[in-house]
Amino acid sequence: MTPAATAPVDAAADLKRLRAPADLADLAEKVVHRQRLSFDDGVRLYRHPDLLAVGRMADLVRERLHGDRVYYNINRHIEPTNVCATACAFCAFGRDAQDPEAYEMSHDDVYERAAACVAEGATEVHIVAGLHPQFDLEWYEEMLRGLKARFPALHLKCFTSVEIAYFCRLHKLSHETVLRRLIAAGLDSMPGGGAEIFAPEVRTQICDNKCDADEWLQVHRTAHGLGLRSNCTMLYGHIEGDEHRVDHVLRLRALQDETHGFQAFIPLAFHPANTRLSHLPGPSGRLDLRVIAVSRLLLDNIPHLKAYWIMLGEKTAQVGLSFGANDLDGTVVEEKIVHMAGAESPERLAVDRLTFLIREAGKTPVERDTLYNVVKREKARA
Ligand code: V47
């Protein structure tokens, strides 16, 4: 947490600013006095009709932590294959190996994309993929070594917990062995995907074939123990309810109390098109903002919260900066996972556009690297 998190409390001024309705007064007191919110508090915040009052509380917490700074980075996503064994109900990206739309990149394809993003000033590549038996631990070790040899300064943020758990099963190795090998090959940190919703009654319906909540969390626990930083996510707006979302973030909070290894939480807005859940409407704008705000309030120990414009769209992501979010993620460049599921956002945003959205929201844009160090450049590049 930043020093702002421990700044003296001016409770009277903060309470005045929150203008909480009478039936949220007890929660406003807790927020102002930095007391931890409970499961029941979280459910109440989801159900309270005054979304703006909930948003004001989250915005106070955001401001305490980050002032008017909003982070972004110059990054690129690379998804080496869409062949995937899991067939999750919410996913439009994964394909059977025989599917005409299945694709497999070579190491050179990955290097070519990485070279293009380095030329554009990227500090990070974010690499995740389907679970493909030929894209095994050795394939990825070679990919990481090849990337590090060519682009030593590029941060390699790769593999969800689900992929790590898959390599473990494929090779009959422990989480620790797989992670140590990947770190030795060049892995710098892990993204937060694959968390979906932890509660088994939801998880078994939307992604029965992938690792369960305990294993997802255990992989991050092990990674943090080995010195890796990681992110965490939650996929919302499908069949889950308020209690499932609260339970999910409280499990993340409990792990963070132990390890302090999570840097950012990213709520992922479900896109239903071309999935087995295409009959669902997907989240509303109000739910998008509510999830950002309630997550900010409950996750008192995870410093950053991303409004991921790829899934929210530019406009909701920008408004999210007044509901508790302090990071817009990055330029991204090529995104297949939600664009296959009907996302209408562009696949890339230029730095100028990201900084415009942040400034126009009344905040100061700050370019960061993956570990939230400030990046200083002569002149920002698009
Ligand atoms: O793991 C899949 C989700 C995730 C859909 O760590 C879907 O910095 C919505 O994890 N609708 C990948 N979501 C994205 C991700 C991520 C993105 C940006 C930053 C970081 C980070 C992580 O997207 C998947 C899954 O949870 N997803 N299908 C869909 N139809």
XYZ file of C-alpha atoms in Angstrom, residues 63-214:
152
model
C -8.114 8.501 -3.687
C -6.531 7.625 -0.347
C -4.416 4.995 -2.040
C -3.511 6.738 -5.276
C -4.447 10.419 -5.181
C -5.309 11.527 -8.706
C -2.896 9.071 -10.396
C -4.266 6.590 -12.892
C -1.894 4.013 -14.332
C -1.593 2.477 -17.785
C 1.142 0.546 -19.522
C 2.370 -0.123 -23.032
C 1.847 -3.815 -23.496
C 0.772 -6.472 -25.927
C -1.219 -9.655 -25.485
C -0.060 -12.777 -27.310
C -2.197 -15.936 -27.312
C -0.011 -18.668 -28.893
C -2.853 -21.153 -29.467
C -6.623 -21.347 -29.102
C -6.650 -25.151 -28.984
C -8.033 -25.951 -25.550
C -9.063 -29.085 -23.701
C -11.407 -27.412 -21.207
C -14.451 -26.267 -23.245
C -15.626 -23.743 -20.618
C -19.242 -22.647 -21.054
C -18.345 -18.929 -21.004
C -15.542 -19.141 -23.548
C -15.713 -18.293 -27.255
C -11.947 -18.527 -27.777
C -11.098 -22.213 -27.270
C -11.268 -24.700 -30.169
C -10.798 -28.460 -30.716
C -7.570 -29.265 -32.534
C -9.586 -30.339 -35.629
C -11.648 -27.154 -35.806
C -10.968 -25.116 -38.970
C -10.576 -22.020 -36.752
C -7.954 -23.650 -34.518
C -4.539 -21.965 -34.705
C -1.070 -22.666 -33.386
C 1.771 -20.143 -33.424
C 5.406 -21.123 -33.746
C 8.073 -19.678 -31.459
C 9.045 -17.408 -34.344
C 5.449 -16.122 -34.590
C 5.617 -15.187 -30.894
C 9.037 -13.510 -31.336
C 7.759 -11.557 -34.340
C 4.845 -10.166 -32.338
C 7.115 -9.382 -29.397
C 9.555 -7.566 -31.708
C 6.726 -5.429 -33.078
C 5.579 -4.423 -29.603
C 9.113 -3.669 -28.404
C 9.490 -1.403 -31.435
C 6.359 0.430 -30.237
C 7.828 0.955 -26.772
C 6.112 -1.901 -24.904
C 7.483 -2.835 -21.512
C 5.368 -6.005 -21.121
C 3.993 -8.973 -23.021
C 1.025 -10.797 -21.549
C 1.006 -14.389 -22.830
C -1.820 -16.831 -22.133
C -3.243 -19.646 -24.252
C -5.558 -22.622 -24.474
C -4.556 -25.907 -22.819
C -2.897 -27.752 -25.707
C -0.970 -31.015 -25.090
C 1.794 -30.091 -27.555
C 2.263 -26.656 -25.992
C 3.809 -28.236 -22.919
C 6.315 -27.073 -20.340
C 9.315 -27.555 -22.661
C 7.616 -25.571 -25.454
C 7.018 -22.651 -23.121
C 10.464 -22.853 -21.498
C 11.981 -22.522 -24.945
C 9.624 -19.639 -25.774
C 10.598 -17.776 -22.574
C 14.333 -18.349 -23.173
C 13.935 -17.176 -26.760
C 12.083 -14.031 -25.682
C 14.600 -13.178 -22.938
C 17.540 -13.677 -25.290
C 16.016 -11.346 -27.870
C 14.339 -8.757 -25.621
C 16.064 -8.796 -22.218
C 14.224 -5.693 -20.965
C 10.743 -6.942 -21.854
C 8.708 -8.099 -18.839
C 7.211 -11.562 -19.433
C 3.829 -11.798 -17.669
C 2.680 -15.260 -18.656
C 0.397 -18.212 -17.775
C -2.725 -18.264 -15.689
C -2.904 -20.548 -12.669
C -5.002 -22.835 -14.847
C -2.156 -23.258 -17.341
C 0.359 -23.900 -14.545
C -1.972 -26.548 -13.071
C -2.279 -28.103 -16.558
C 1.528 -28.321 -17.015
C 1.715 -29.985 -13.585
C -0.785 -32.639 -14.606
C 0.739 -33.146 -18.046
C 4.233 -33.725 -16.645
C 3.262 -35.078 -13.193
C 5.240 -32.302 -11.483
C 4.482 -30.123 -8.466
C 3.402 -26.482 -8.745
C 6.714 -25.453 -7.247
C 8.816 -27.422 -9.744
C 6.887 -26.086 -12.736
C 7.074 -22.506 -11.482
C 10.788 -22.768 -10.662
C 11.498 -24.072 -14.170
C 9.484 -21.290 -15.793
C 11.163 -18.654 -13.628
C 14.578 -20.068 -14.566
C 13.555 -19.773 -18.244
C 12.537 -16.109 -17.885
C 9.026 -15.822 -16.380
C 8.741 -12.465 -14.584
C 5.171 -12.449 -13.220
C 1.755 -14.053 -13.691
C -1.524 -12.602 -14.933
C -4.745 -13.170 -13.032
C -6.934 -15.068 -15.486
C -8.756 -18.333 -14.966
C -10.197 -17.430 -11.558
C -13.767 -17.052 -12.932
C -15.971 -17.596 -9.854
C -14.565 -19.757 -7.069
C -17.825 -21.015 -5.515
C -18.169 -24.673 -6.580
C -21.903 -24.426 -7.377
C -21.066 -21.865 -10.071
C -17.612 -23.113 -11.096
C -18.850 -26.634 -11.868
C -21.476 -25.189 -14.212
C -19.253 -22.779 -16.133
C -15.839 -24.473 -16.149
C -16.032 -27.957 -14.726
C -12.878 -29.179 -16.500
C -10.407 -26.654 -15.167
C -8.623 -26.472 -11.827
C -10.789 -25.747 -8.810
C -10.627 -22.686 -6.564
C -8.220 -24.241 -4.065
